[in-house]
Amino acid sequence: MLGLALAFSYHLGGADYNFNSLHPHVSFTTDDAWITGAYYNSENNLSIYAGKALQYNEDLAVELGVVTGYADTILPYARVTYKELFLAPAVYGSDKELGLVLGLEFKIK
């Protein structure tokens, strides 16, 4: 299934950074919950991802996969979604400061 979305994010931690908070997003999900897509990320780069969505019920899921567009490398990613809300871990800068990304994603149907 092809999907379009627009997400807004807020970063906890990484206080010295100026993050983009608007993320247009296109995705594709297979019948067995494999996911892939692309979005404009918080660092003003294009990110491409692939992974698996583990659906717990109609509203709650965990996504696990890999993503590009950060630090010129492929990184693991995880994201918990509940309805339109999402929460993801973040690592900031060369000192590897840990943080969180909170977001709201509106899917266009």
CSV table of N, CA and C in Angstrom, one decimal:
chain,number,residue,atom,x,y,z
A,1,MET,N,0.8,-1.2,0.0
A,1,MET,CA,0.0,0.0,0.0
A,1,MET,C,0.9,1.2,0.0
A,2,LEU,N,0.6,2.1,-0.9
A,2,LEU,CA,1.4,3.4,-1.0
A,2,LEU,C,0.7,4.4,-0.1
A,3,GLY,N,1.6,5.2,0.6
A,3,GLY,CA,1.1,6.2,1.6
A,3,GLY,C,1.8,7.5,1.5
A,4,LEU,N,1.1,8.6,1.7
A,4,LEU,CA,1.7,9.9,1.8
A,4,LEU,C,1.3,10.5,3.2
A,5,ALA,N,2.3,11.2,3.7
A,5,ALA,CA,2.1,11.8,5.1
A,5,ALA,C,2.8,13.1,5.2
A,6,LEU,N,2.4,13.8,6.2
A,6,LEU,CA,3.2,15.0,6.6
A,6,LEU,C,3.3,14.9,8.1
A,7,ALA,N,4.6,14.9,8.6
A,7,ALA,CA,4.9,14.8,10.0
A,7,ALA,C,5.5,16.1,10.5
A,8,PHE,N,5.3,16.3,11.8
A,8,PHE,CA,5.9,17.4,12.6
A,8,PHE,C,6.6,16.8,13.7
A,9,SER,N,7.8,17.3,14.0
A,9,SER,CA,8.6,16.7,15.1
A,9,SER,C,9.2,17.7,16.1
A,10,TYR,N,9.5,17.2,17.3
A,10,TYR,CA,10.1,18.0,18.3
A,10,TYR,C,11.2,17.2,18.9
A,11,HIS,N,12.4,17.7,19.0
A,11,HIS,CA,13.6,17.0,19.5
A,11,HIS,C,13.8,17.3,21.0
A,12,LEU,N,14.0,16.3,21.8
A,12,LEU,CA,14.4,16.4,23.2
A,12,LEU,C,15.8,16.1,23.2
A,13,GLY,N,16.7,16.9,23.8
A,13,GLY,CA,18.1,16.7,23.7
A,13,GLY,C,18.6,17.4,22.5
A,14,GLY,N,19.9,17.5,22.3
A,14,GLY,CA,20.5,18.1,21.1
A,14,GLY,C,20.2,19.6,21.1
A,15,ALA,N,20.2,20.3,22.2
A,15,ALA,CA,19.8,21.6,22.3
A,15,ALA,C,20.5,22.6,21.5
A,16,ASP,N,21.8,22.3,21.1
A,16,ASP,CA,22.6,23.3,20.3
A,16,ASP,C,22.3,23.1,18.8
A,17,TYR,N,21.4,22.3,18.4
A,17,TYR,CA,21.1,22.1,17.0
A,17,TYR,C,19.9,22.8,16.5
A,18,ASN,N,19.8,23.2,15.2
A,18,ASN,CA,18.7,23.8,14.6
A,18,ASN,C,18.0,22.7,13.7
A,19,PHE,N,17.0,22.1,14.2
A,19,PHE,CA,16.4,21.0,13.5
A,19,PHE,C,15.2,21.4,12.6
A,20,ASN,N,15.1,20.8,11.5
A,20,ASN,CA,13.9,20.9,10.6
A,20,ASN,C,12.8,20.1,11.3
A,21,SER,N,11.6,20.7,11.4
A,21,SER,CA,10.5,20.0,12.1
A,21,SER,C,9.3,19.6,11.2
A,22,LEU,N,9.5,19.8,9.9
A,22,LEU,CA,8.4,19.5,8.9
A,22,LEU,C,9.0,18.4,8.0
A,23,HIS,N,8.2,17.3,7.9
A,23,HIS,CA,8.7,16.1,7.2
A,23,HIS,C,7.7,15.5,6.3
A,24,PRO,N,7.7,15.9,5.0
A,24,PRO,CA,6.9,15.2,4.0
A,24,PRO,C,7.4,13.8,3.9
A,25,HIS,N,6.5,12.9,3.7
A,25,HIS,CA,6.9,11.4,3.8
A,25,HIS,C,6.1,10.6,2.7
A,26,VAL,N,6.7,9.8,2.0
A,26,VAL,CA,6.1,8.8,1.1
A,26,VAL,C,6.5,7.4,1.6
A,27,SER,N,5.6,6.5,1.6
A,27,SER,CA,5.9,5.1,2.1
A,27,SER,C,5.2,4.0,1.3
A,28,PHE,N,5.7,2.8,1.4
A,28,PHE,CA,5.1,1.7,0.9
A,28,PHE,C,5.1,0.6,1.9
A,29,THR,N,4.0,-0.1,2.1
A,29,THR,CA,3.9,-1.2,3.1
A,29,THR,C,3.3,-2.4,2.4
A,30,THR,N,4.0,-3.6,2.5
A,30,THR,CA,3.5,-4.8,1.9
A,30,THR,C,2.4,-5.4,2.8
A,31,ASP,N,1.7,-6.4,2.3
A,31,ASP,CA,0.7,-7.1,3.1
A,31,ASP,C,1.2,-7.8,4.4
A,32,ASP,N,2.5,-8.2,4.3
A,32,ASP,CA,3.1,-8.8,5.5
A,32,ASP,C,4.0,-7.8,6.3
A,33,ALA,N,3.7,-6.5,6.2
A,33,ALA,CA,4.2,-5.4,7.1
A,33,ALA,C,5.7,-5.0,6.8
A,34,TRP,N,6.3,-5.4,5.7
A,34,TRP,CA,7.6,-4.8,5.4
A,34,TRP,C,7.3,-3.4,4.9
A,35,ILE,N,8.2,-2.5,5.3
A,35,ILE,CA,8.0,-1.1,5.0
A,35,ILE,C,9.2,-0.5,4.3
A,36,THR,N,9.0,0.5,3.5
A,36,THR,CA,10.1,1.3,2.9
A,36,THR,C,9.5,2.7,2.6
A,37,GLY,N,10.4,3.6,2.5
A,37,GLY,CA,9.9,5.0,2.2
A,37,GLY,C,11.0,6.0,2.2
A,38,ALA,N,10.6,7.2,2.0
A,38,ALA,CA,11.5,8.4,2.0
A,38,ALA,C,10.9,9.6,2.7
A,39,TYR,N,11.7,10.4,3.3
A,39,TYR,CA,11.2,11.6,4.0
A,39,TYR,C,12.3,12.6,4.1
A,40,TYR,N,11.9,13.9,4.2
A,40,TYR,CA,12.8,15.0,4.4
A,40,TYR,C,13.1,15.0,5.9
A,41,ASN,N,14.3,14.8,6.3
A,41,ASN,CA,14.6,14.5,7.8
A,41,ASN,C,14.9,15.8,8.5
A,42,SER,N,15.2,15.7,9.8
A,42,SER,CA,15.4,16.8,10.7
A,42,SER,C,16.7,17.5,10.4
A,43,GLU,N,17.6,16.9,9.7
A,43,GLU,CA,18.9,17.5,9.3
A,43,GLU,C,18.8,18.1,7.9
A,44,ASN,N,17.6,18.3,7.4
A,44,ASN,CA,17.4,18.9,6.0
A,44,ASN,C,18.0,18.0,4.9
A,45,ASN,N,18.0,16.7,5.1
A,45,ASN,CA,18.4,15.8,4.1
A,45,ASN,C,17.3,14.8,3.7
A,46,LEU,N,17.4,14.1,2.6
A,46,LEU,CA,16.5,13.1,2.2
A,46,LEU,C,16.9,11.8,2.9
A,47,SER,N,16.0,11.2,3.6
A,47,SER,CA,16.3,9.9,4.2
A,47,SER,C,15.4,8.8,3.5
A,48,ILE,N,16.1,7.7,3.3
A,48,ILE,CA,15.4,6.5,2.7
A,48,ILE,C,15.5,5.4,3.8
A,49,TYR,N,14.4,4.7,4.0
A,49,TYR,CA,14.4,3.6,5.0
A,49,TYR,C,13.8,2.4,4.5
A,50,ALA,N,14.1,1.3,5.2
A,50,ALA,CA,13.5,0.0,5.0
A,50,ALA,C,13.4,-0.8,6.3
A,51,GLY,N,12.4,-1.6,6.5
A,51,GLY,CA,12.3,-2.3,7.7
A,51,GLY,C,11.0,-3.1,7.8
A,52,LYS,N,10.6,-3.3,9.1
A,52,LYS,CA,9.4,-4.1,9.4
A,52,LYS,C,8.6,-3.4,10.4
A,53,ALA,N,7.3,-3.4,10.2
A,53,ALA,CA,6.4,-2.8,11.2
A,53,ALA,C,5.7,-4.0,12.0
A,54,LEU,N,5.9,-3.9,13.3
A,54,LEU,CA,5.4,-4.9,14.2
A,54,LEU,C,4.1,-4.4,14.8
A,55,GLN,N,2.9,-4.7,14.3
A,55,GLN,CA,1.7,-4.2,14.7
A,55,GLN,C,1.1,-4.9,15.9
A,56,TYR,N,0.8,-4.2,17.0
A,56,TYR,CA,0.3,-4.8,18.2
A,56,TYR,C,-1.2,-4.8,18.2
A,57,ASN,N,-1.8,-3.7,17.7
A,57,ASN,CA,-3.2,-3.6,17.5
A,57,ASN,C,-3.4,-2.5,16.5
A,58,GLU,N,-4.7,-2.1,16.3
A,58,GLU,CA,-5.0,-1.2,15.2
A,58,GLU,C,-4.3,0.1,15.4
A,59,ASP,N,-4.0,0.5,16.7
A,59,ASP,CA,-3.4,1.8,16.9
A,59,ASP,C,-1.9,1.8,17.3
A,60,LEU,N,-1.3,0.7,17.7
A,60,LEU,CA,0.0,0.7,18.3
A,60,LEU,C,0.9,-0.2,17.4
A,61,ALA,N,2.1,0.3,17.1
A,61,ALA,CA,3.1,-0.5,16.3
A,61,ALA,C,4.5,-0.1,16.7
A,62,VAL,N,5.5,-0.9,16.4
A,62,VAL,CA,6.9,-0.7,16.5
A,62,VAL,C,7.5,-0.9,15.2
A,63,GLU,N,8.3,0.1,14.7
A,63,GLU,CA,9.0,-0.1,13.4
A,63,GLU,C,10.4,-0.3,13.7
A,64,LEU,N,11.1,-1.2,13.0
A,64,LEU,CA,12.5,-1.5,13.2
A,64,LEU,C,13.1,-1.6,11.8
A,65,GLY,N,14.2,-0.9,11.5
A,65,GLY,CA,14.8,-1.0,10.2
A,65,GLY,C,16.2,-0.3,10.1
A,66,VAL,N,16.5,0.2,8.9
A,66,VAL,CA,17.7,0.9,8.7
A,66,VAL,C,17.3,2.2,7.9
A,67,VAL,N,18.1,3.3,8.0
A,67,VAL,CA,17.8,4.5,7.4
A,67,VAL,C,19.1,5.2,7.0
A,68,THR,N,19.0,6.0,5.9
A,68,THR,CA,20.1,6.8,5.4
A,68,THR,C,19.8,8.2,5.6
A,69,GLY,N,20.7,9.1,5.3
A,69,GLY,CA,20.5,10.6,5.4
A,69,GLY,C,21.0,11.2,6.6
A,70,TYR,N,21.6,10.4,7.5
A,70,TYR,CA,22.2,11.0,8.7
A,70,TYR,C,23.7,10.5,8.8
A,71,ALA,N,24.6,11.5,9.0
A,71,ALA,CA,26.0,11.2,9.2
A,71,ALA,C,26.6,10.4,8.1
A,72,ASP,N,26.1,10.6,6.8
A,72,ASP,CA,26.6,9.9,5.6
A,72,ASP,C,26.8,8.4,5.8
A,73,THR,N,25.9,7.7,6.5
A,73,THR,CA,26.0,6.3,6.7
A,73,THR,C,24.6,5.7,6.8
A,74,ILE,N,24.6,4.4,6.8
A,74,ILE,CA,23.3,3.7,7.0
A,74,ILE,C,23.2,3.4,8.5
A,75,LEU,N,22.1,3.8,9.2
A,75,LEU,CA,22.0,3.6,10.6
A,75,LEU,C,20.8,2.7,10.9
A,76,PRO,N,20.8,2.1,12.1
A,76,PRO,CA,19.6,1.4,12.5
A,76,PRO,C,18.6,2.4,13.0
A,77,TYR,N,17.3,2.1,12.9
A,77,TYR,CA,16.3,3.0,13.4
A,77,TYR,C,15.2,2.2,14.1
A,78,ALA,N,14.5,2.9,15.0
A,78,ALA,CA,13.3,2.3,15.7
A,78,ALA,C,12.4,3.4,15.9
A,79,ARG,N,11.1,3.1,15.8
A,79,ARG,CA,10.1,4.1,16.0
A,79,ARG,C,8.8,3.4,16.6
A,80,VAL,N,8.2,4.0,17.6
A,80,VAL,CA,7.0,3.5,18.2
A,80,VAL,C,5.9,4.5,17.7
A,81,THR,N,4.8,3.9,17.2
A,81,THR,CA,3.7,4.7,16.7
A,81,THR,C,2.4,4.4,17.5
A,82,TYR,N,1.7,5.4,17.8
A,82,TYR,CA,0.4,5.2,18.5
A,82,TYR,C,-0.6,6.2,17.8
A,83,LYS,N,-1.5,5.7,17.0
A,83,LYS,CA,-2.4,6.6,16.2
A,83,LYS,C,-1.5,7.5,15.4
A,84,GLU,N,-1.7,8.8,15.5
A,84,GLU,CA,-0.9,9.8,14.8
A,84,GLU,C,0.5,10.2,15.4
A,85,LEU,N,0.7,9.7,16.7
A,85,LEU,CA,1.9,10.1,17.4
A,85,LEU,C,3.0,9.1,17.2
A,86,PHE,N,4.3,9.6,17.2
A,86,PHE,CA,5.4,8.7,17.2
A,86,PHE,C,6.5,9.2,18.1
A,87,LEU,N,7.3,8.2,18.5
A,87,LEU,CA,8.5,8.4,19.4
A,87,LEU,C,9.6,7.6,18.9
A,88,ALA,N,10.8,8.3,18.8
A,88,ALA,CA,12.0,7.6,18.2
A,88,ALA,C,13.2,8.1,19.0
A,89,PRO,N,14.2,7.1,19.2
A,89,PRO,CA,15.4,7.6,19.9
A,89,PRO,C,16.2,8.4,18.9
A,90,ALA,N,17.1,9.2,19.5
A,90,ALA,CA,18.0,10.1,18.6
A,90,ALA,C,19.4,10.1,19.3
A,91,VAL,N,20.4,10.3,18.5
A,91,VAL,CA,21.8,10.5,18.9
A,91,VAL,C,22.3,11.7,18.3
A,92,TYR,N,22.8,12.7,19.1
A,92,TYR,CA,23.2,14.0,18.6
A,92,TYR,C,24.7,14.2,18.7
A,93,GLY,N,25.3,14.7,17.5
A,93,GLY,CA,26.7,15.1,17.5
A,93,GLY,C,27.7,14.1,17.7
A,94,SER,N,29.0,14.6,17.7
A,94,SER,CA,30.1,13.7,17.9
A,94,SER,C,30.3,13.2,19.3
A,95,ASP,N,29.6,13.8,20.3
A,95,ASP,CA,29.7,13.3,21.6
A,95,ASP,C,28.6,12.3,21.9
A,96,LYS,N,27.8,12.0,20.9
A,96,LYS,CA,26.8,10.9,21.0
A,96,LYS,C,25.7,11.2,22.1
A,97,GLU,N,25.3,12.4,22.3
A,97,GLU,CA,24.3,12.8,23.2
A,97,GLU,C,23.0,12.1,22.9
A,98,LEU,N,22.4,11.4,23.8
A,98,LEU,CA,21.1,10.7,23.6
A,98,LEU,C,19.9,11.6,23.8
A,99,GLY,N,18.9,11.4,22.9
A,99,GLY,CA,17.7,12.2,23.0
A,99,GLY,C,16.5,11.4,22.5
A,100,LEU,N,15.4,12.1,22.3
A,100,LEU,CA,14.2,11.6,21.7
A,100,LEU,C,13.6,12.5,20.7
A,101,VAL,N,12.9,11.9,19.7
A,101,VAL,CA,12.1,12.7,18.8
A,101,VAL,C,10.7,12.4,19.0
A,102,LEU,N,9.9,13.4,19.3
A,102,LEU,CA,8.4,13.2,19.4
A,102,LEU,C,7.8,13.8,18.2
A,103,GLY,N,6.7,13.1,17.7
A,103,GLY,CA,6.2,13.7,16.5
A,103,GLY,C,4.7,13.4,16.3
A,104,LEU,N,4.1,14.1,15.4
A,104,LEU,CA,2.7,13.9,15.0
A,104,LEU,C,2.7,13.8,13.5
A,105,GLU,N,2.1,12.7,13.0
A,105,GLU,CA,2.2,12.4,11.6
A,105,GLU,C,0.7,12.2,11.0
A,106,PHE,N,0.4,13.1,10.0
A,106,PHE,CA,-0.9,13.0,9.4
A,106,PHE,C,-0.8,12.3,8.1
A,107,LYS,N,-1.5,11.2,8.0
A,107,LYS,CA,-1.5,10.4,6.8
A,107,LYS,C,-2.5,10.9,5.8
A,108,ILE,N,-2.2,11.0,4.6
A,108,ILE,CA,-3.1,11.5,3.5
A,108,ILE,C,-3.6,10.2,2.8
A,109,LYS,N,-4.9,10.1,2.8
A,109,LYS,CA,-5.6,8.9,2.3
A,109,LYS,C,-6.3,9.2,1.0
